[in-house]
Amino acid sequence: MAGSAVVAAILFLQAVAPSMHPAASFVSLPLLVVVYLSARLGRPVVAMLLGAVIGWFHDGLTGEPIGVYGTVFVCVSCFVSFASVRLKVSVAALMGVCVAAAYVLHELLLWIVRDALLGRPEAFDPELWGALAALHLGLALIFFPLADRLVEKL
């Protein structure tokens, strides 16, 4: 129950923060939540279902057609959950690499969905994706240990 409230707060913050400061639009908090949950659950099917639900709510809050972020988050959660089963993602360096790879996969899939399926051409910018992957890696290294402590207390 508390986890649902945290996810709802993250989604709300993601929807509101870019209107407060334009730089906030570069951070994908729901993606970090999906990566964290997928890595910690260790159960790919449950992780993919959570990714889909979080993505659908994210679609509703951002104005994207329903299913865009849902589809992308399912693919990302599948990648992360299978990587977490095979790798020891409790090690910070491996978790950081996993987060960075998940961000690049997220952006690549969003580009494909928007360009190929929705017919909304967007710039293909892997240099920006790399820089933002490093930003998300840093955020994950800060916030994931805090989330672990919160989960332990619940």
mmCIF file of C-alpha atoms in Angstrom:
data_model
loop_
_atom_site.group_PDB
_atom_site.id
_atom_site.type_symbol
_atom_site.label_atom_id
_atom_site.label_comp_id
_atom_site.label_asym_id
_atom_site.label_seq_id
_atom_site.Cartn_x
_atom_site.Cartn_y
_atom_site.Cartn_z
ATOM 1 C CA MET A 1 0.000 0.000 0.000
ATOM 2 C CA ALA A 2 2.778 2.422 0.921
ATOM 3 C CA GLY A 3 4.612 1.431 -2.248
ATOM 4 C CA SER A 4 1.601 2.427 -4.344
ATOM 5 C CA ALA A 5 1.533 5.829 -2.659
ATOM 6 C CA VAL A 6 5.232 6.336 -3.387
ATOM 7 C CA VAL A 7 4.760 5.385 -7.053
ATOM 8 C CA ALA A 8 1.751 7.737 -7.306
ATOM 9 C CA ALA A 9 3.792 10.563 -5.780
ATOM 10 C CA ILE A 10 6.660 9.913 -8.229
ATOM 11 C CA LEU A 11 4.255 9.971 -11.189
ATOM 12 C CA PHE A 12 2.661 13.184 -9.947
ATOM 13 C CA LEU A 13 6.083 14.772 -9.427
ATOM 14 C CA GLN A 14 7.126 13.727 -12.945
ATOM 15 C CA ALA A 15 4.011 15.352 -14.379
ATOM 16 C CA VAL A 16 4.341 18.603 -12.403
ATOM 17 C CA ALA A 17 8.111 19.168 -12.161
ATOM 18 C CA PRO A 18 8.763 20.139 -15.823
ATOM 19 C CA SER A 19 6.305 23.027 -15.501
ATOM 20 C CA MET A 20 8.284 24.300 -12.490
ATOM 21 C CA HIS A 21 11.706 23.965 -14.093
ATOM 22 C CA PRO A 22 12.339 22.938 -17.720
ATOM 23 C CA ALA A 23 15.471 20.941 -16.818
ATOM 24 C CA ALA A 24 13.280 18.517 -14.845
ATOM 25 C CA SER A 25 11.955 17.170 -18.134
ATOM 26 C CA PHE A 26 15.326 15.450 -18.682
ATOM 27 C CA VAL A 27 14.857 13.188 -15.646
ATOM 28 C CA SER A 28 12.584 10.167 -15.892
ATOM 29 C CA LEU A 29 11.572 9.333 -12.335
ATOM 30 C CA PRO A 30 9.073 6.624 -13.377
ATOM 31 C CA LEU A 31 11.855 4.894 -15.296
ATOM 32 C CA LEU A 32 14.004 4.859 -12.170
ATOM 33 C CA VAL A 33 11.088 3.364 -10.215
ATOM 34 C CA VAL A 34 10.586 0.683 -12.865
ATOM 35 C CA VAL A 35 14.298 -0.144 -12.903
ATOM 36 C CA TYR A 36 14.455 -0.291 -9.102
ATOM 37 C CA LEU A 37 11.400 -2.515 -8.774
ATOM 38 C CA SER A 38 12.475 -4.779 -11.635
ATOM 39 C CA ALA A 39 15.946 -5.243 -10.171
ATOM 40 C CA ARG A 40 14.723 -5.874 -6.637
ATOM 41 C CA LEU A 41 11.817 -8.187 -7.425
ATOM 42 C CA GLY A 42 13.804 -10.739 -9.397
ATOM 43 C CA ARG A 43 10.544 -11.990 -10.940
ATOM 44 C CA PRO A 44 10.351 -10.945 -14.610
ATOM 45 C CA VAL A 45 6.605 -11.436 -15.098
ATOM 46 C CA VAL A 46 5.656 -9.369 -12.051
ATOM 47 C CA ALA A 47 8.219 -6.720 -13.030
ATOM 48 C CA MET A 48 6.776 -6.491 -16.541
ATOM 49 C CA LEU A 49 3.232 -6.135 -15.182
ATOM 50 C CA LEU A 50 4.355 -3.360 -12.837
ATOM 51 C CA GLY A 51 6.210 -1.701 -15.718
ATOM 52 C CA ALA A 52 3.064 -1.795 -17.837
ATOM 53 C CA VAL A 53 0.864 -0.320 -15.114
ATOM 54 C CA ILE A 54 3.338 2.435 -14.245
ATOM 55 C CA GLY A 55 3.758 3.161 -17.950
ATOM 56 C CA TRP A 56 0.005 3.434 -18.526
ATOM 57 C CA PHE A 57 -0.337 5.901 -15.673
ATOM 58 C CA HIS A 58 2.665 7.813 -17.022
ATOM 59 C CA ASP A 59 0.989 7.926 -20.446
ATOM 60 C CA GLY A 60 -2.143 9.359 -18.885
ATOM 61 C CA LEU A 61 -0.232 12.077 -17.074
ATOM 62 C CA THR A 62 1.988 13.098 -19.990
ATOM 63 C CA GLY A 63 -0.607 13.145 -22.751
ATOM 64 C CA GLU A 64 1.077 10.400 -24.772
ATOM 65 C CA PRO A 65 -1.227 7.869 -26.429
ATOM 66 C CA ILE A 66 -2.007 5.121 -23.945
ATOM 67 C CA GLY A 67 0.502 2.333 -24.356
ATOM 68 C CA VAL A 68 3.606 4.274 -25.415
ATOM 69 C CA TYR A 69 5.321 4.335 -22.043
ATOM 70 C CA GLY A 70 3.555 1.130 -21.047
ATOM 71 C CA THR A 71 5.197 -0.726 -23.915
ATOM 72 C CA VAL A 72 8.588 0.856 -23.320
ATOM 73 C CA PHE A 73 8.508 0.190 -19.560
ATOM 74 C CA VAL A 74 7.539 -3.457 -20.165
ATOM 75 C CA CYS A 75 10.598 -3.914 -22.386
ATOM 76 C CA VAL A 76 12.864 -2.086 -19.935
ATOM 77 C CA SER A 77 11.544 -4.045 -16.947
ATOM 78 C CA CYS A 78 12.042 -7.299 -18.863
ATOM 79 C CA PHE A 79 15.651 -6.343 -19.628
ATOM 80 C CA VAL A 80 16.400 -5.237 -16.051
ATOM 81 C CA SER A 81 14.696 -8.171 -14.351
ATOM 82 C CA PHE A 82 16.524 -10.723 -16.507
ATOM 83 C CA ALA A 83 19.814 -8.857 -15.969
ATOM 84 C CA SER A 84 19.221 -8.813 -12.213
ATOM 85 C CA VAL A 85 18.665 -12.568 -12.196
ATOM 86 C CA ARG A 86 21.954 -13.171 -13.988
ATOM 87 C CA LEU A 87 24.050 -10.410 -12.405
ATOM 88 C CA LYS A 88 24.546 -9.398 -8.811
ATOM 89 C CA VAL A 89 22.851 -6.003 -9.094
ATOM 90 C CA SER A 90 23.305 -5.318 -5.401
ATOM 91 C CA VAL A 91 26.815 -4.240 -6.391
ATOM 92 C CA ALA A 92 26.596 -0.498 -7.054
ATOM 93 C CA ALA A 93 28.750 -0.544 -10.191
ATOM 94 C CA LEU A 94 26.674 -3.260 -11.857
ATOM 95 C CA MET A 95 23.450 -1.525 -10.866
ATOM 96 C CA GLY A 96 24.764 1.710 -12.353
ATOM 97 C CA VAL A 97 25.607 0.003 -15.630
ATOM 98 C CA CYS A 98 22.173 -1.618 -15.615
ATOM 99 C CA VAL A 99 20.468 1.771 -15.059
ATOM 100 C CA ALA A 100 22.486 3.437 -17.823
ATOM 101 C CA ALA A 101 21.740 0.612 -20.262
ATOM 102 C CA ALA A 102 18.060 0.705 -19.284
ATOM 103 C CA TYR A 103 17.936 4.458 -19.946
ATOM 104 C CA VAL A 104 19.492 4.099 -23.395
ATOM 105 C CA LEU A 105 17.085 1.232 -24.171
ATOM 106 C CA HIS A 106 14.196 3.405 -22.920
ATOM 107 C CA GLU A 107 15.152 6.295 -25.192
ATOM 108 C CA LEU A 108 15.773 4.034 -28.199
ATOM 109 C CA LEU A 109 12.395 2.339 -27.796
ATOM 110 C CA LEU A 110 10.624 5.695 -27.321
ATOM 111 C CA TRP A 111 12.271 6.965 -30.493
ATOM 112 C CA ILE A 112 11.175 3.858 -32.413
ATOM 113 C CA VAL A 113 7.590 3.990 -31.112
ATOM 114 C CA ARG A 114 7.175 7.706 -31.742
ATOM 115 C CA ASP A 115 8.900 7.748 -35.132
ATOM 116 C CA ALA A 116 7.864 4.456 -36.694
ATOM 117 C CA LEU A 117 4.520 3.697 -35.076
ATOM 118 C CA LEU A 118 3.078 7.136 -34.342
ATOM 119 C CA GLY A 119 4.592 8.965 -37.317
ATOM 120 C CA ARG A 120 6.060 11.731 -35.145
ATOM 121 C CA PRO A 121 9.642 12.135 -36.339
ATOM 122 C CA GLU A 122 12.117 12.962 -33.577
ATOM 123 C CA ALA A 123 15.819 13.612 -33.599
ATOM 124 C CA PHE A 124 18.020 10.580 -33.094
ATOM 125 C CA ASP A 125 20.502 11.886 -30.506
ATOM 126 C CA PRO A 126 22.650 9.134 -28.923
ATOM 127 C CA GLU A 127 25.106 11.715 -27.508
ATOM 128 C CA LEU A 128 22.339 13.308 -25.431
ATOM 129 C CA TRP A 129 21.111 9.850 -24.426
ATOM 130 C CA GLY A 130 24.596 8.991 -23.163
ATOM 131 C CA ALA A 131 24.806 12.146 -21.071
ATOM 132 C CA LEU A 132 21.334 11.597 -19.648
ATOM 133 C CA ALA A 133 22.141 7.934 -18.984
ATOM 134 C CA ALA A 134 25.052 9.139 -16.844
ATOM 135 C CA LEU A 135 22.681 11.521 -15.033
ATOM 136 C CA HIS A 136 20.240 8.700 -14.322
ATOM 137 C CA LEU A 137 23.111 6.471 -13.208
ATOM 138 C CA GLY A 138 24.098 9.114 -10.661
ATOM 139 C CA LEU A 139 20.517 9.533 -9.462
ATOM 140 C CA ALA A 140 20.165 5.783 -9.099
ATOM 141 C CA LEU A 141 23.354 5.516 -7.062
ATOM 142 C CA ILE A 142 21.953 8.172 -4.714
ATOM 143 C CA PHE A 143 18.309 7.150 -4.497
ATOM 144 C CA PHE A 144 18.381 3.350 -4.699
ATOM 145 C CA PRO A 145 20.159 2.921 -1.333
ATOM 146 C CA LEU A 146 17.620 5.330 0.179
ATOM 147 C CA ALA A 147 14.802 3.287 -1.332
ATOM 148 C CA ASP A 148 16.366 0.119 0.101
ATOM 149 C CA ARG A 149 16.309 1.665 3.563
ATOM 150 C CA LEU A 150 12.690 2.725 3.106
ATOM 151 C CA VAL A 151 11.713 -0.782 1.997
ATOM 152 C CA GLU A 152 13.479 -2.318 5.000
ATOM 153 C CA LYS A 153 11.485 -0.087 7.361
ATOM 154 C CA LEU A 154 8.179 -1.032 5.739
#
